[in-house]
XYZ file of N, CA, C and O in Angstrom:
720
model
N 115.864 -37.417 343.043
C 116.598 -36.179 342.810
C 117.325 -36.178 341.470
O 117.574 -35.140 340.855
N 117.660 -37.431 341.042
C 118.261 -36.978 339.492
C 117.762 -36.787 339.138
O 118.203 -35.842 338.484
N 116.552 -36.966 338.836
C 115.401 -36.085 337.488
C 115.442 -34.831 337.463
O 115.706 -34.106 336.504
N 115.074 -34.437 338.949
C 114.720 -32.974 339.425
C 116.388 -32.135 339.175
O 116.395 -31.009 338.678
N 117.431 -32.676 339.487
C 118.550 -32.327 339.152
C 119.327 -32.270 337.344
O 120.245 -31.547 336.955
N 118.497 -33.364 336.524
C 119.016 -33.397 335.382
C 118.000 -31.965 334.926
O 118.628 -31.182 334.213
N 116.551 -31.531 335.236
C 115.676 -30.802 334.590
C 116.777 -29.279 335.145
O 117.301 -28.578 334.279
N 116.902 -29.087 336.108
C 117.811 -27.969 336.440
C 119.106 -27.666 335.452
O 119.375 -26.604 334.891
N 119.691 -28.684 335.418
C 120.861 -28.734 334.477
C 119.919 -27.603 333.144
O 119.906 -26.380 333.006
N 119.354 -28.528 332.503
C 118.555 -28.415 331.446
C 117.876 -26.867 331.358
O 117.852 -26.195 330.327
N 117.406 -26.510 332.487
C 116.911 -25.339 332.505
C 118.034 -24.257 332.594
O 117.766 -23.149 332.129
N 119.179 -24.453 333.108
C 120.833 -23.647 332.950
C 120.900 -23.575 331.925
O 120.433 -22.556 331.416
N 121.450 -24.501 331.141
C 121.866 -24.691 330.093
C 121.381 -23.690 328.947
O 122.062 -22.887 328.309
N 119.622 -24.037 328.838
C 118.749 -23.413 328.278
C 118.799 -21.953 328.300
O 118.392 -21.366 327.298
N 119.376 -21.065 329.606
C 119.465 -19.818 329.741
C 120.878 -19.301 329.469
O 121.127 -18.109 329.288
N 121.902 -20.411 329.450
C 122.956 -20.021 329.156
C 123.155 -19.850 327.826
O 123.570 -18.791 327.353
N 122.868 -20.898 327.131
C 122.371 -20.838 325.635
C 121.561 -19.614 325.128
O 121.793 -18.993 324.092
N 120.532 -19.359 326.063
C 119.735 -18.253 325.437
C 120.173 -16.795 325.556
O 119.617 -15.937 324.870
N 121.422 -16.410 326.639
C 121.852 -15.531 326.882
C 122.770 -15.081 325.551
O 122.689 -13.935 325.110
N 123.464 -15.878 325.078
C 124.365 -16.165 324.371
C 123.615 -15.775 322.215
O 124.058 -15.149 321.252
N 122.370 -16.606 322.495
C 121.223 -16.536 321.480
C 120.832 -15.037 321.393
O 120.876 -14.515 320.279
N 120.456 -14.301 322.458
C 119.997 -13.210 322.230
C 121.162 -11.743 322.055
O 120.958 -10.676 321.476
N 122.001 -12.070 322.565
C 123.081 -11.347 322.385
C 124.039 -11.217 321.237
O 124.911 -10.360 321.099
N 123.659 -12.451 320.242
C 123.989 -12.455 319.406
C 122.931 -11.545 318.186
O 123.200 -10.618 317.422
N 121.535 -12.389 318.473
C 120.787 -11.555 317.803
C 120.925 -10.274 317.954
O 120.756 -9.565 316.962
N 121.263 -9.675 319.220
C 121.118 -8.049 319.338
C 122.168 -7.595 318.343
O 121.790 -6.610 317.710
N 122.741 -7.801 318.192
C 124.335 -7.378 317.016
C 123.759 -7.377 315.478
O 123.781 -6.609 314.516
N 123.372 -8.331 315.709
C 122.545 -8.640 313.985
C 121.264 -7.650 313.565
O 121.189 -6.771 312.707
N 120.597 -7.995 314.223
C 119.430 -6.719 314.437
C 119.924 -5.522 313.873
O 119.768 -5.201 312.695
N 120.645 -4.730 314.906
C 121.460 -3.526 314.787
C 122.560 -3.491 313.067
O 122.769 -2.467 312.416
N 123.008 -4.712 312.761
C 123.729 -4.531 311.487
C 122.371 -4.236 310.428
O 122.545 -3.311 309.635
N 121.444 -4.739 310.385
C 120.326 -4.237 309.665
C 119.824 -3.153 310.324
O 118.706 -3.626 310.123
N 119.599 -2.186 310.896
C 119.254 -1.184 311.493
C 118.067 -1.015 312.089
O 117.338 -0.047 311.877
N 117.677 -2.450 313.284
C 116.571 -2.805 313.547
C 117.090 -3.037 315.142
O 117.285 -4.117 315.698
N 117.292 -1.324 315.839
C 118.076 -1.243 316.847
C 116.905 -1.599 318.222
O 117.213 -2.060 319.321
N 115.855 -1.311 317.853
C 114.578 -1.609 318.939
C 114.692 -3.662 319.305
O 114.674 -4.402 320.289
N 114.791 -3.772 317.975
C 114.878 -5.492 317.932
C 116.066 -6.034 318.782
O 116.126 -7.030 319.503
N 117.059 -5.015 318.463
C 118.587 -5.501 318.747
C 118.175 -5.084 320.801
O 118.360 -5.810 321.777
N 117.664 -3.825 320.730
C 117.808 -3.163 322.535
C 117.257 -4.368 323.139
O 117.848 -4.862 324.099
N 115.789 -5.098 322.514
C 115.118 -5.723 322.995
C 115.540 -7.299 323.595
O 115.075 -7.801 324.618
N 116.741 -8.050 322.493
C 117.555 -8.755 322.759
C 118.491 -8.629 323.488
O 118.931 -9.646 324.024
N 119.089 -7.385 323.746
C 119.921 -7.104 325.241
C 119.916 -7.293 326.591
O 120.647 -7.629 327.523
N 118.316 -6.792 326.217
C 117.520 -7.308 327.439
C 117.167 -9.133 328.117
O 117.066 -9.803 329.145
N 117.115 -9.170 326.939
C 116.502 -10.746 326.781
C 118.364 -11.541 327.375
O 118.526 -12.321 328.314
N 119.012 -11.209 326.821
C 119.870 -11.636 327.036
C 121.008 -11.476 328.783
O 121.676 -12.326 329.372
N 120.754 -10.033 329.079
C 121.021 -10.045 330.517
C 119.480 -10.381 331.072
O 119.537 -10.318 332.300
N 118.352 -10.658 330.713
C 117.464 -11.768 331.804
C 118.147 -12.864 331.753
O 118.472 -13.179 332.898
N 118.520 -13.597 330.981
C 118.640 -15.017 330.911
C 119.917 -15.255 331.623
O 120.121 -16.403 332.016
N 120.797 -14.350 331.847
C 122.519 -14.679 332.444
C 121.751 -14.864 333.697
O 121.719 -15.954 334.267
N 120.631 -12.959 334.488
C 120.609 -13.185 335.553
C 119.853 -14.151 336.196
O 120.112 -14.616 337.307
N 118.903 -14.454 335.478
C 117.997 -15.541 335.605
C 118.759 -16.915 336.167
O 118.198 -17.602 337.021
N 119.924 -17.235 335.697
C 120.610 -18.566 335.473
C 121.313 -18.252 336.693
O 121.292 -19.232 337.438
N 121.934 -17.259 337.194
C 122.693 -16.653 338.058
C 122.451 -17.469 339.579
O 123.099 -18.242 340.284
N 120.736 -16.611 339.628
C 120.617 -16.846 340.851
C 119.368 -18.160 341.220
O 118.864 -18.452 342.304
N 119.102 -18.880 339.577
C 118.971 -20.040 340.095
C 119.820 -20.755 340.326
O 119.495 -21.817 340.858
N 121.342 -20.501 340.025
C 122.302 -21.804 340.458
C 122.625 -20.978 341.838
O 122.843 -21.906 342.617
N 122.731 -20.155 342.345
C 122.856 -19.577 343.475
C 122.048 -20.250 344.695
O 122.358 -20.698 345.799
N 120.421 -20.047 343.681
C 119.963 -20.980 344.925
C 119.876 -22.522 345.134
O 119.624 -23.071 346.207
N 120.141 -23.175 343.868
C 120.078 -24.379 343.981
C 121.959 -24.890 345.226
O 122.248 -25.758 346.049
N 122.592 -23.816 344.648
C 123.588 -24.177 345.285
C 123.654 -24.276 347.433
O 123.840 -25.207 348.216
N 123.371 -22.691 347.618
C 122.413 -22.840 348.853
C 121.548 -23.767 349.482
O 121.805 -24.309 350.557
N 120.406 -23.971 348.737
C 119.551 -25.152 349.171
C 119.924 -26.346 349.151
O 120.032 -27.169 350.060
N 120.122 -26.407 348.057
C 120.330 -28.473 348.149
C 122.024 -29.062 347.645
O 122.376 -30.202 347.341
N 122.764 -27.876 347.708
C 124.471 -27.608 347.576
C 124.744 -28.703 346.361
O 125.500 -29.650 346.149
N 123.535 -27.909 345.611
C 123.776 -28.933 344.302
C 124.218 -27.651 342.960
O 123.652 -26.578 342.747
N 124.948 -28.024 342.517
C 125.883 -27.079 341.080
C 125.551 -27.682 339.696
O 126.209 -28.600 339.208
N 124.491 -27.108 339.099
C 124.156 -27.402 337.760
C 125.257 -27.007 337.065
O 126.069 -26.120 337.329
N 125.163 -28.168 335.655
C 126.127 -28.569 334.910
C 125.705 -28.344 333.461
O 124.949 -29.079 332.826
N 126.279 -27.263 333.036
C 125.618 -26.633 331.812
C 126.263 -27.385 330.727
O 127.486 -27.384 330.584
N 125.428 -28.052 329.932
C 125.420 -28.541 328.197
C 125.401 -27.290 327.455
O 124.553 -26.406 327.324
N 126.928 -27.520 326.874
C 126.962 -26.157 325.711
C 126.847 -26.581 324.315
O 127.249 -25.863 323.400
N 126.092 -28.195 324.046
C 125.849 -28.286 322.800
C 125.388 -27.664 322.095
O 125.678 -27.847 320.913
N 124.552 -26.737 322.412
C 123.571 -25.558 321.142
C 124.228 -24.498 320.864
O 123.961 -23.854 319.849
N 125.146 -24.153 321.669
C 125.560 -23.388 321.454
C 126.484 -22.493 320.415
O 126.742 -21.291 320.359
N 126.778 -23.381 319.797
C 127.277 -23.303 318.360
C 126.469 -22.231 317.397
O 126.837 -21.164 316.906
N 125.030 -23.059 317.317
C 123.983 -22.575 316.997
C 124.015 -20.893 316.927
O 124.319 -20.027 316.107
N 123.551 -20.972 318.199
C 123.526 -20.021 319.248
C 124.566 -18.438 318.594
O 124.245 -17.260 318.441
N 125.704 -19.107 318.390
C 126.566 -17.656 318.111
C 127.216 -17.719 316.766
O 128.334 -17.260 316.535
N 126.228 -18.485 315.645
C 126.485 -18.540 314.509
C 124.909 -17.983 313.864
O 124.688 -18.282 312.690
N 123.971 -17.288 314.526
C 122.547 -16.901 313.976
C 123.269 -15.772 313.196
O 124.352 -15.255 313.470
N 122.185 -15.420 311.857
C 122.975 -14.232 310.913
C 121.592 -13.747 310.754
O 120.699 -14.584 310.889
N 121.305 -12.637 310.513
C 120.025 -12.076 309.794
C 120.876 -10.740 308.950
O 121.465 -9.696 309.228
N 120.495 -11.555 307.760
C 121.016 -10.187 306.955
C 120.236 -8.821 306.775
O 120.371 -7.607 306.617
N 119.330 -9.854 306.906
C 118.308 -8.536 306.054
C 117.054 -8.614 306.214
O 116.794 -9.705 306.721
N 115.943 -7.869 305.996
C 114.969 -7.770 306.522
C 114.062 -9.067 306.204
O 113.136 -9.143 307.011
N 114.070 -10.020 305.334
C 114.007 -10.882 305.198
C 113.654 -11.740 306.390
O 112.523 -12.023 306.785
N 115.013 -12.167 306.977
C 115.647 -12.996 307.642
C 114.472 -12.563 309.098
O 114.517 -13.298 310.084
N 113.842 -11.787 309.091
C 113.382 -10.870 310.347
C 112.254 -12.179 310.710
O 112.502 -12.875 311.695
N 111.206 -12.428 310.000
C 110.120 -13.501 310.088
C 110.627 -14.754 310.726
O 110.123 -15.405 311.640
N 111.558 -14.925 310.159
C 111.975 -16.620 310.557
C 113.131 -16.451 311.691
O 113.795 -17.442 311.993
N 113.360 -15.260 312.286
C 114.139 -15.291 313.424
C 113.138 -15.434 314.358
O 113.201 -16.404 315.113
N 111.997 -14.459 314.477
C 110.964 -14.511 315.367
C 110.466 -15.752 315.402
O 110.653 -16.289 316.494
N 109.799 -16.531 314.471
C 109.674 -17.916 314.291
C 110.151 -18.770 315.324
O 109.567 -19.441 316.175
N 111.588 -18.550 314.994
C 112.664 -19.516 316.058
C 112.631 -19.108 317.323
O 112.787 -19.776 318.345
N 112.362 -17.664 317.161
C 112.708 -17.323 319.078
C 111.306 -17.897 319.703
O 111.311 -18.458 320.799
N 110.221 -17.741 319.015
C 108.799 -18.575 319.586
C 108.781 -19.921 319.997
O 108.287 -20.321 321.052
N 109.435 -20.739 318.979
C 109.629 -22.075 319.098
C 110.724 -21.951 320.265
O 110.523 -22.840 321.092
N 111.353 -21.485 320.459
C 112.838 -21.481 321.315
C 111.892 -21.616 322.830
O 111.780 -22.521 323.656
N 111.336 -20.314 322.719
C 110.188 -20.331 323.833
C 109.845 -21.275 323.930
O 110.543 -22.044 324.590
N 108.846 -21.672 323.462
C 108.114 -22.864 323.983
C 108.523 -24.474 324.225
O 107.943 -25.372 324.836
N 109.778 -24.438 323.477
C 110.431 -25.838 324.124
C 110.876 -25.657 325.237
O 111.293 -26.654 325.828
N 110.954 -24.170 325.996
C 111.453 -23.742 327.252
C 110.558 -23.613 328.319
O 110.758 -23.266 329.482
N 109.532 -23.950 327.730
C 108.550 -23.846 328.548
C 108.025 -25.072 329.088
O 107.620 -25.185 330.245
N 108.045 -26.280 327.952
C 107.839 -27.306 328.056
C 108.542 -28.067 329.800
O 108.029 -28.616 330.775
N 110.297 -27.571 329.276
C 111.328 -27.912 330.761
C 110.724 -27.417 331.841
O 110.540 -28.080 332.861
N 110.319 -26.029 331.669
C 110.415 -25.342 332.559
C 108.729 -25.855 333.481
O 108.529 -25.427 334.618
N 107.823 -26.659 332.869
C 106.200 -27.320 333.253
C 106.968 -28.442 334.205
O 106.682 -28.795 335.349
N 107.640 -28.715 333.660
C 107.991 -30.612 334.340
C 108.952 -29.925 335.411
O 108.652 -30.354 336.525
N 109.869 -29.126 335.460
C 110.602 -28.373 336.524
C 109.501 -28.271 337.895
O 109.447 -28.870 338.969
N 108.800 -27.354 337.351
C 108.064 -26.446 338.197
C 107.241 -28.087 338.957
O 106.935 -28.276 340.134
N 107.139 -28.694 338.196
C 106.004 -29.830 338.999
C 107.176 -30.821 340.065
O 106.937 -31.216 341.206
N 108.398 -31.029 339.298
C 109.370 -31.632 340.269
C 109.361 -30.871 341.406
O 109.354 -31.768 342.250
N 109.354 -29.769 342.065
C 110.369 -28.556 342.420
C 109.005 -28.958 343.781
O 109.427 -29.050 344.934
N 107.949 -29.101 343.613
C 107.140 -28.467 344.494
C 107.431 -29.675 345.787
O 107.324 -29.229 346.929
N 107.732 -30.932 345.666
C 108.035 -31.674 346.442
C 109.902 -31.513 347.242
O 110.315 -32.015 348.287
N 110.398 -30.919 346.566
C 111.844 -30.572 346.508
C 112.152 -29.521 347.730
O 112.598 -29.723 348.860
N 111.722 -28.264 347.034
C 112.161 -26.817 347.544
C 110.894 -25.734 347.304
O 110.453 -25.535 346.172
N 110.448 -25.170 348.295
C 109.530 -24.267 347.756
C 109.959 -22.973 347.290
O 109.343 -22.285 346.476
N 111.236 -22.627 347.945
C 111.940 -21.558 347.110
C 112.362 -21.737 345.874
O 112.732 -20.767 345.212
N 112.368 -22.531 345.558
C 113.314 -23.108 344.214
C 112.178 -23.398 343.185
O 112.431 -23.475 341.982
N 110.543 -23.605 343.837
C 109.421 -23.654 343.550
C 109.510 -22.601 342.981
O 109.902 -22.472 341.821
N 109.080 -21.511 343.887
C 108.533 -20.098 343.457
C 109.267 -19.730 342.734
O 108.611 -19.077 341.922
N 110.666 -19.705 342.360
C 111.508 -19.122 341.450
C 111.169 -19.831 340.348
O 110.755 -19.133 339.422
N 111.213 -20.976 340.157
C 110.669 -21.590 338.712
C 109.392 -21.061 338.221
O 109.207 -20.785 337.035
N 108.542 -20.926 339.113
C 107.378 -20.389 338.608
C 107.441 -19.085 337.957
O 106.994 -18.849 336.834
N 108.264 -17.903 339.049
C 108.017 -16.556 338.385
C 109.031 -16.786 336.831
O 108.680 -16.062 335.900
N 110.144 -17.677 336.579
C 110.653 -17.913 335.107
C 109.892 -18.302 334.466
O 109.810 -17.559 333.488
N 109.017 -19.324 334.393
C 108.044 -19.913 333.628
C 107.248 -18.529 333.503
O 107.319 -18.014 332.387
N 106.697 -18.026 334.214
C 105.994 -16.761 333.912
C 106.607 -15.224 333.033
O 105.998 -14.342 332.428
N 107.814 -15.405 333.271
C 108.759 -14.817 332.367
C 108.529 -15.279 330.690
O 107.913 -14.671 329.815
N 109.254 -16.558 330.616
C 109.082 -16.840 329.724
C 108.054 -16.809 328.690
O 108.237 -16.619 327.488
N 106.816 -17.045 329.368
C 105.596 -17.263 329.539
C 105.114 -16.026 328.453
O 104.540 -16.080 327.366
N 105.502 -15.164 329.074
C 105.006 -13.637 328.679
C 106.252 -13.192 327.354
O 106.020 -12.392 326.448
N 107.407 -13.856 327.533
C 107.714 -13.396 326.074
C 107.716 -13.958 325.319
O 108.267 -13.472 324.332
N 107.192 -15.225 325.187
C 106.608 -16.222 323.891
C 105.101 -15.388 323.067
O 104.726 -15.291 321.899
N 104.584 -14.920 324.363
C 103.055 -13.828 323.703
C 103.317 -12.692 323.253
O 102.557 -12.091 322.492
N 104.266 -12.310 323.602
C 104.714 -10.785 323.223
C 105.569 -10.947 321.662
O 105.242 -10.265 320.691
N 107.027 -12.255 321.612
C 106.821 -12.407 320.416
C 105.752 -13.084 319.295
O 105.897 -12.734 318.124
N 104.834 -13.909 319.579
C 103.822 -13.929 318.922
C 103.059 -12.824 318.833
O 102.691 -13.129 317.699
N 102.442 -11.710 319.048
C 101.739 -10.922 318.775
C 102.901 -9.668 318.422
O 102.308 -8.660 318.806
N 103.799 -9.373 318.066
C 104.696 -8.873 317.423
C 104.831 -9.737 316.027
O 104.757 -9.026 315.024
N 104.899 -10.255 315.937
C 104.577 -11.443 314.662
C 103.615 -10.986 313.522
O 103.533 -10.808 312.307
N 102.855 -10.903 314.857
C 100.897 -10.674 313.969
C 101.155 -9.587 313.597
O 101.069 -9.356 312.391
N 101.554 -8.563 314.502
C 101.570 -7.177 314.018
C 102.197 -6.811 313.166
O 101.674 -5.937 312.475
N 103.519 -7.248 312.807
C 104.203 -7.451 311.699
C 103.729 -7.754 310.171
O 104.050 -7.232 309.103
N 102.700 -8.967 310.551
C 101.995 -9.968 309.105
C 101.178 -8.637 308.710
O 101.050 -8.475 307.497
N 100.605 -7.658 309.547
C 99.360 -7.269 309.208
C 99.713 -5.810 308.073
O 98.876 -5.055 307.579
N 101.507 -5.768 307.877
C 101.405 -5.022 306.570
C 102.533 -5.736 305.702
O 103.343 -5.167 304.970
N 102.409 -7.185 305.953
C 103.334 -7.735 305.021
C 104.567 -7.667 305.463
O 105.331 -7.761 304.502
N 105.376 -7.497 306.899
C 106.928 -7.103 307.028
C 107.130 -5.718 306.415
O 108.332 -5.551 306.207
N 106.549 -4.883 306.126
C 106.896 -3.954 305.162
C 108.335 -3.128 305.952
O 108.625 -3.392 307.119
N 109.015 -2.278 305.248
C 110.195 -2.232 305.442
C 109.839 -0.622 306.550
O 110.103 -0.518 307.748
N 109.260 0.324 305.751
C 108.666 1.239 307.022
C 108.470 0.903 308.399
O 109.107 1.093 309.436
N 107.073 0.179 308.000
C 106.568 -0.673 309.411
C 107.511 -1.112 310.389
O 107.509 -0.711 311.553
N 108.378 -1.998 309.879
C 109.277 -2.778 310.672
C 110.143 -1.596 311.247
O 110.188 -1.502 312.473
N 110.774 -0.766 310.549
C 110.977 0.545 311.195
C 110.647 1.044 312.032
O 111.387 1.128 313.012
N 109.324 1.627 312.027
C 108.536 2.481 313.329
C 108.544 1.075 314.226
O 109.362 1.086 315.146
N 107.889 0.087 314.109
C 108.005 -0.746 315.301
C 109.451 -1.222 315.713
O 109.370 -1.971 316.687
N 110.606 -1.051 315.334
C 111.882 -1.284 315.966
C 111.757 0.380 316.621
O 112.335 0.576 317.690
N 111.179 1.278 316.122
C 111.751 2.409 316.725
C 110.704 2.512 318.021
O 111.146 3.346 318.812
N 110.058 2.208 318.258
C 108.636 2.072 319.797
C 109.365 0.913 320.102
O 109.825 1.266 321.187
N 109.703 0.031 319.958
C 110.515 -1.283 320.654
C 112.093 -0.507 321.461
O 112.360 -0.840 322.615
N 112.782 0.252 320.894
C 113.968 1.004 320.933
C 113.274 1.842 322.298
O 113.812 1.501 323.351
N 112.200 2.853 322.451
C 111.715 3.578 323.143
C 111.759 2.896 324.333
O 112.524 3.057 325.284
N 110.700 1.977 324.154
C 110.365 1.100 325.361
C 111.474 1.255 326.306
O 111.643 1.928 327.323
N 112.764 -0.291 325.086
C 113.673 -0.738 326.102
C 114.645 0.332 326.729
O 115.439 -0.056 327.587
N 114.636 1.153 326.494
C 115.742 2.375 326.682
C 114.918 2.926 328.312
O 115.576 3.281 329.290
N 113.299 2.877 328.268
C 112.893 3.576 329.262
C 112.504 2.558 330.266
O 112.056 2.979 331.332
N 112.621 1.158 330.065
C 112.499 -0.228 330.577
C 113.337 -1.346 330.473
O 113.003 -2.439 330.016
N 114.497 -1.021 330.937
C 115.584 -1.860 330.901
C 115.774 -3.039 331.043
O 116.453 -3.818 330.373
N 114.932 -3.248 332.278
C 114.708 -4.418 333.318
C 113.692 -4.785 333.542
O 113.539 -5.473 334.551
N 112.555 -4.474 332.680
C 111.034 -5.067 332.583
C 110.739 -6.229 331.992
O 110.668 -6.532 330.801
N 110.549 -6.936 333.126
C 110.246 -8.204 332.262
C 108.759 -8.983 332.446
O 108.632 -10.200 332.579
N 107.746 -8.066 332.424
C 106.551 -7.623 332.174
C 106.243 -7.654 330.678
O 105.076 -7.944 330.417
N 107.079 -7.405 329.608
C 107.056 -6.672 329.136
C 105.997 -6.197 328.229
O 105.600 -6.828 327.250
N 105.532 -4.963 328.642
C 104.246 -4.335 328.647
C 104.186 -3.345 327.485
O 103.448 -2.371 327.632
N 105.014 -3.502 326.113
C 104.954 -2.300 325.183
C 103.793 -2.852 324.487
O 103.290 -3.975 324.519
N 103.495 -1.797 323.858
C 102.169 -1.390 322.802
C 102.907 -1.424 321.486
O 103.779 -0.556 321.523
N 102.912 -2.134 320.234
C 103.126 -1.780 318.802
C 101.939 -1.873 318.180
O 101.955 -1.934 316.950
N 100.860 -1.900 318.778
C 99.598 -2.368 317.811
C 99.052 -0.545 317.092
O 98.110 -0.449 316.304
């Protein structure tokens, strides 16, 4: 159980951090006027509180165990700046990579979990599948981006269909928009 208990920690932590990560980005976004980017991080950011919520909810229930959140990154976390449109490439960058080291926890979780709790199973899984889906969504937002250079228009209309979306999909975490 410490393993399976330190990876939980780890996976808190990770959402507490990321709640914190994206909420920050949403502010920044919006100071450059890249309010679709910023809505989209709002989102990202109340998934990750509720996400964290009611996995310590259930870990607490099931196995009356209370993950213990590491706020080392967090620094990080609420010191991100994007001035300017610039800065736009290498934020996405990071949030990909961010992803996928989260995904990494979240493989070795999901494989602890199945001997553990099967509720605690299935919930790791549908996060991993969360996650899952917005590591592809920011990679192919990426691409779509490269394919006129970042141009300053472009990035425009696609913050403004990103803005659409989240306004009419609050709580989708599917997330199923079209910028292509």
């Amino acid at each position: 159980m410490n393993e399976f208990n330190y990876k939980m920690d780890e996976i808190c932590s990770e959402l507490f951090i990321g709640e914190h990560y994206h909420e920050r980005c949403a502010n920044e976004f919006r100071k450059i006027g890249l309010r679709g980017f910023g809505r989209w991080c709002d989102c990202e950011s109340k998934g990750d509180y509720c996400s964290r919520v009611a996995l310590e909810k259930l870990l607490c229930d099931r196995l009356d165990y209370s993950p213990r959140i590491n706020t080392a990154g967090i620094d990080k976390a609420l010191t991100v700046q994007i001035g300017d449109l610039s800065a736009l490439k290498s934020t996405l960058e990071s949030w990909y990579n961010r992803e996928a080291d989260f995904i990494t926890i979240l493989n070795k979780a999901v494989e602890l979990s199945r001997s553990v709790d099967i509720s605690i199973y299935g919930a790791l899984c549908e996060l991993l599948e969360e996650v899952q889906t917005e590591k592809t969504r920011v990679k192919m937002l990426n691409k779509r981006l490269e394919l006129k250079g970042y141009d300053g228009h472009d990035v425009g209309q696609v913050s403004k269909e990103l803005h659409k979306y989240f306004e009419a999909n609050p709580d989708d975490k599917t997330l199923d928009y079209n910028v292509g």
